[in-house]
Amino acid sequence: MANRRAVALVTGASRGIGAEVARSLAVAGFDLLLTARSAHDLEAVAKDVRAGGGRASCLAADAEEPASSAAAVEAAQRTFGRLDALVCCAGVLDVVKLRDASDERLLRSLSLNLLAPMRFARDTARAMAQQRGGRIVFVASTFAFVSAAGYSLYTASKAGLVGLTRALALELVDDGIRVNAIAPGQVRTRCCSRCCSASAKSGSPVTFRRSASPNPRRSRRP
């Protein structure tokens, strides 16, 4: 990789954790392929990256669509010539008790939180194997290990993501690809705020002693 910058693909990069992961990777010297549904929000993040001297390209796509993963990998390779890292941040937190969940809600949670990361990891690993190395990081959740009423869909899908991480790390080690997951607790994002309100209305509020900011530097008071 002499004289070449590493390239990262970030899903769910338009806001929240994904946006801050993208900004942090840019500071660390990565070129970025950013993907999420909102082209407008993606461009706002890319603008921040470029303002700091980084390079970012955007691909507006729905992670639930099976073709989106291969399209993102192809876009990264076409734009930057390689792909060194994948960070899967796209997901959904749907607060509903299992007995009240429709098939549509069941499938959406599994699709975004588990199937989409599987497809992105599969297509990314194919590209990385040709380079004999790379990094894959999944954003799981502490709810993969502990849970609460109303969080069955989220817990099941994130626990599956942790299981995927363990298996995939063993599958890809001989290709020089490392696979890890991080499990954040409560982070003050738009999605988290909306779901905490929903859980309170459902009569099963989830409370935390403290919560994190996606970017502590931005939230720090002078």
Coordinates of C-alpha atoms in Angstrom, one line a residue:
M1 CA 0.0 0.0 0.0
A2 CA 3.0 2.3 -0.4
N3 CA 2.0 5.8 -1.6
R4 CA -1.7 4.8 -1.5
R5 CA -4.3 5.8 1.0
A6 CA -6.5 3.1 2.5
V7 CA -10.1 3.0 1.4
A8 CA -13.1 2.4 3.7
L9 CA -16.7 1.7 2.8
V10 CA -19.2 2.9 5.5
T11 CA -22.8 1.9 5.5
G12 CA -25.4 4.1 7.2
A13 CA -23.0 7.0 6.8
S14 CA -25.6 9.8 6.5
R15 CA -26.1 10.4 10.3
G16 CA -25.6 9.3 13.8
I17 CA -22.8 6.7 14.5
G18 CA -22.2 6.1 10.8
A19 CA -21.6 9.8 10.0
E20 CA -19.1 10.1 12.9
V21 CA -17.3 6.9 11.9
A22 CA -16.9 8.4 8.5
R23 CA -15.5 11.7 9.8
S24 CA -13.1 9.8 12.1
L25 CA -11.8 7.5 9.4
A26 CA -11.2 10.6 7.2
V27 CA -9.1 12.1 10.0
A28 CA -7.2 8.9 10.2
G29 CA -6.3 9.1 6.5
F30 CA -8.9 6.9 4.8
D31 CA -10.5 7.7 1.5
L32 CA -14.3 7.0 1.8
L33 CA -17.2 5.4 -0.1
L34 CA -20.2 6.5 1.9
T35 CA -23.6 4.8 1.4
A36 CA -27.1 5.4 2.9
R37 CA -30.6 6.1 1.6
S38 CA -30.4 9.9 1.8
A39 CA -28.3 11.5 -0.9
H40 CA -28.7 14.9 0.7
D41 CA -27.5 13.8 4.2
L42 CA -24.6 11.8 2.7
E43 CA -23.4 14.8 0.8
A44 CA -23.4 16.8 4.0
V45 CA -21.1 14.3 5.6
A46 CA -18.9 14.2 2.5
K47 CA -18.7 17.9 2.5
D48 CA -17.3 17.8 6.1
V49 CA -14.7 15.2 5.0
R50 CA -13.6 17.3 2.0
A51 CA -13.4 20.4 4.1
G52 CA -10.8 18.6 6.2
G53 CA -8.8 17.6 3.2
G54 CA -10.2 14.1 2.8
R55 CA -11.7 12.4 -0.2
A56 CA -15.2 11.0 -0.1
S57 CA -17.6 9.6 -2.7
C58 CA -21.3 8.9 -2.1
L59 CA -23.7 6.2 -3.2
A60 CA -27.3 6.7 -2.3
A61 CA -28.8 3.2 -1.8
D62 CA -31.0 1.2 0.5
A63 CA -29.0 -1.4 2.4
E64 CA -32.1 -3.7 2.4
E65 CA -31.8 -4.0 -1.4
P66 CA -29.8 -7.2 -2.3
A67 CA -27.9 -5.4 -5.1
S68 CA -26.8 -2.5 -2.9
S69 CA -23.7 -4.3 -1.4
A70 CA -22.2 -5.3 -4.7
A71 CA -22.9 -1.9 -6.1
A72 CA -21.1 -0.2 -3.2
V73 CA -18.1 -2.4 -3.5
E74 CA -17.9 -1.8 -7.2
A75 CA -18.2 1.9 -6.7
A76 CA -15.3 1.9 -4.1
Q77 CA -13.1 0.0 -6.4
R78 CA -13.9 2.1 -9.4
T79 CA -13.4 5.4 -7.6
F80 CA -10.4 4.6 -5.5
G81 CA -8.9 1.4 -7.0
R82 CA -9.2 -0.8 -3.9
L83 CA -11.1 -1.5 -0.7
D84 CA -9.4 -2.0 2.7
A85 CA -12.1 -1.7 5.3
L86 CA -15.8 -2.1 5.7
V87 CA -17.8 -0.6 8.6
C88 CA -21.4 -1.6 8.8
C89 CA -23.4 1.0 10.6
A90 CA -26.8 0.8 8.9
G91 CA -29.5 -0.6 11.0
V92 CA -32.9 -0.2 12.6
L93 CA -34.1 -0.1 16.2
D94 CA -37.7 -1.1 16.3
V95 CA -39.3 -1.1 19.7
V96 CA -42.3 -3.5 19.7
K97 CA -43.2 -6.6 21.7
L98 CA -42.9 -9.7 19.6
R99 CA -46.6 -10.6 20.0
D100 CA -47.5 -7.3 18.4
A101 CA -44.9 -7.3 15.6
S102 CA -46.1 -7.8 12.1
D103 CA -44.2 -9.9 9.6
E104 CA -43.1 -6.7 7.9
R105 CA -41.5 -5.4 11.1
L106 CA -39.9 -8.8 11.8
L107 CA -38.4 -9.0 8.3
R108 CA -37.2 -5.3 8.3
S109 CA -35.2 -5.8 11.5
L110 CA -33.6 -9.0 10.3
S111 CA -33.0 -7.5 6.9
L112 CA -31.3 -4.3 8.0
N113 CA -29.5 -5.5 11.1
L114 CA -28.3 -8.9 10.0
L115 CA -28.9 -9.8 6.3
A116 CA -27.6 -6.5 5.0
P117 CA -24.3 -6.8 7.0
M118 CA -24.0 -10.4 5.8
R119 CA -24.3 -9.3 2.1
F120 CA -21.9 -6.4 2.5
A121 CA -19.3 -8.6 4.3
R122 CA -19.6 -11.3 1.6
D123 CA -19.1 -8.9 -1.3
T124 CA -16.4 -7.0 0.5
A125 CA -14.5 -10.1 1.5
R126 CA -14.4 -11.2 -2.1
A127 CA -12.6 -8.0 -3.0
M128 CA -10.3 -8.1 0.0
A129 CA -9.3 -11.7 -0.6
Q130 CA -7.8 -10.6 -3.9
Q131 CA -5.7 -8.1 -2.0
R132 CA -4.8 -10.6 0.7
G133 CA -6.0 -8.4 3.5
G134 CA -8.6 -6.1 4.9
R135 CA -10.8 -5.2 7.9
I136 CA -14.5 -5.7 8.5
V137 CA -16.2 -4.1 11.5
F138 CA -19.9 -4.6 12.5
V139 CA -21.7 -2.2 14.8
A140 CA -23.7 -4.5 17.1
S141 CA -25.1 -3.4 20.4
T142 CA -25.1 -4.2 24.1
F143 CA -28.6 -5.4 23.5
A144 CA -26.9 -8.4 21.8
F145 CA -26.1 -9.5 25.4
V146 CA -28.8 -8.0 27.6
S147 CA -32.3 -6.9 26.7
A148 CA -35.6 -5.4 27.8
A149 CA -39.3 -5.8 27.0
G150 CA -40.0 -4.5 23.5
Y151 CA -36.5 -5.1 22.2
S152 CA -36.9 -8.7 21.0
L153 CA -36.4 -7.9 17.3
Y154 CA -33.4 -5.7 18.0
T155 CA -31.8 -8.1 20.4
A156 CA -32.3 -11.2 18.2
S157 CA -30.8 -9.4 15.1
K158 CA -27.9 -7.9 16.9
A159 CA -27.1 -11.2 18.7
G160 CA -27.1 -12.8 15.2
L161 CA -24.6 -10.1 14.1
V162 CA -22.3 -11.0 17.0
G163 CA -22.5 -14.7 16.0
L164 CA -21.7 -13.8 12.4
T165 CA -18.6 -11.9 13.6
R166 CA -17.3 -14.9 15.4
A167 CA -17.8 -17.3 12.5
L168 CA -16.6 -14.9 9.8
A169 CA -13.4 -14.1 11.7
L170 CA -12.5 -17.8 11.5
E171 CA -13.5 -18.1 7.8
L172 CA -11.5 -15.1 6.6
V173 CA -8.4 -15.3 8.8
D174 CA -6.4 -17.2 6.1
D175 CA -7.2 -14.3 3.6
G176 CA -5.6 -11.8 6.0
I177 CA -9.0 -10.3 6.8
R178 CA -9.8 -9.4 10.4
V179 CA -13.4 -9.3 11.5
N180 CA -14.6 -7.5 14.6
A181 CA -17.8 -6.1 16.2
I182 CA -18.3 -3.2 18.6
A183 CA -21.3 -3.1 20.9
P184 CA -22.2 0.4 21.9
G185 CA -24.6 1.2 24.7
Q186 CA -27.1 4.1 24.4
V187 CA -25.9 6.7 22.0
R188 CA -27.7 10.0 21.6
T189 CA -28.8 9.7 18.0
R190 CA -32.1 10.6 16.4
C191 CA -33.0 6.9 16.1
C192 CA -32.2 6.2 19.8
S193 CA -34.2 9.2 21.0
R194 CA -37.2 8.1 18.9
C195 CA -37.1 4.6 20.2
C196 CA -36.6 5.6 23.9
S197 CA -39.8 7.6 23.5
A198 CA -41.6 4.6 22.0
S199 CA -40.5 2.3 24.8
A200 CA -41.7 4.8 27.4
K201 CA -45.1 5.0 25.7
S202 CA -45.3 1.3 25.6
G203 CA -45.0 1.1 29.4
S204 CA -41.6 -0.6 29.2
P205 CA -39.2 2.3 29.4
V206 CA -35.5 1.6 29.2
T207 CA -33.3 3.9 31.2
F208 CA -29.5 4.3 31.3
R209 CA -27.3 5.9 33.9
R210 CA -25.6 7.8 31.1
S211 CA -25.5 7.9 27.3
A212 CA -22.8 8.6 24.8
S213 CA -22.6 11.2 22.1
P214 CA -21.7 10.0 18.5
N215 CA -18.9 12.6 18.7
P216 CA -17.8 13.6 22.2
R217 CA -15.6 16.4 20.8
R218 CA -18.7 18.1 19.3
S219 CA -20.8 17.8 22.4
R220 CA -18.1 18.9 24.9
R221 CA -18.8 22.3 26.4
P222 CA -16.1 24.9 26.5

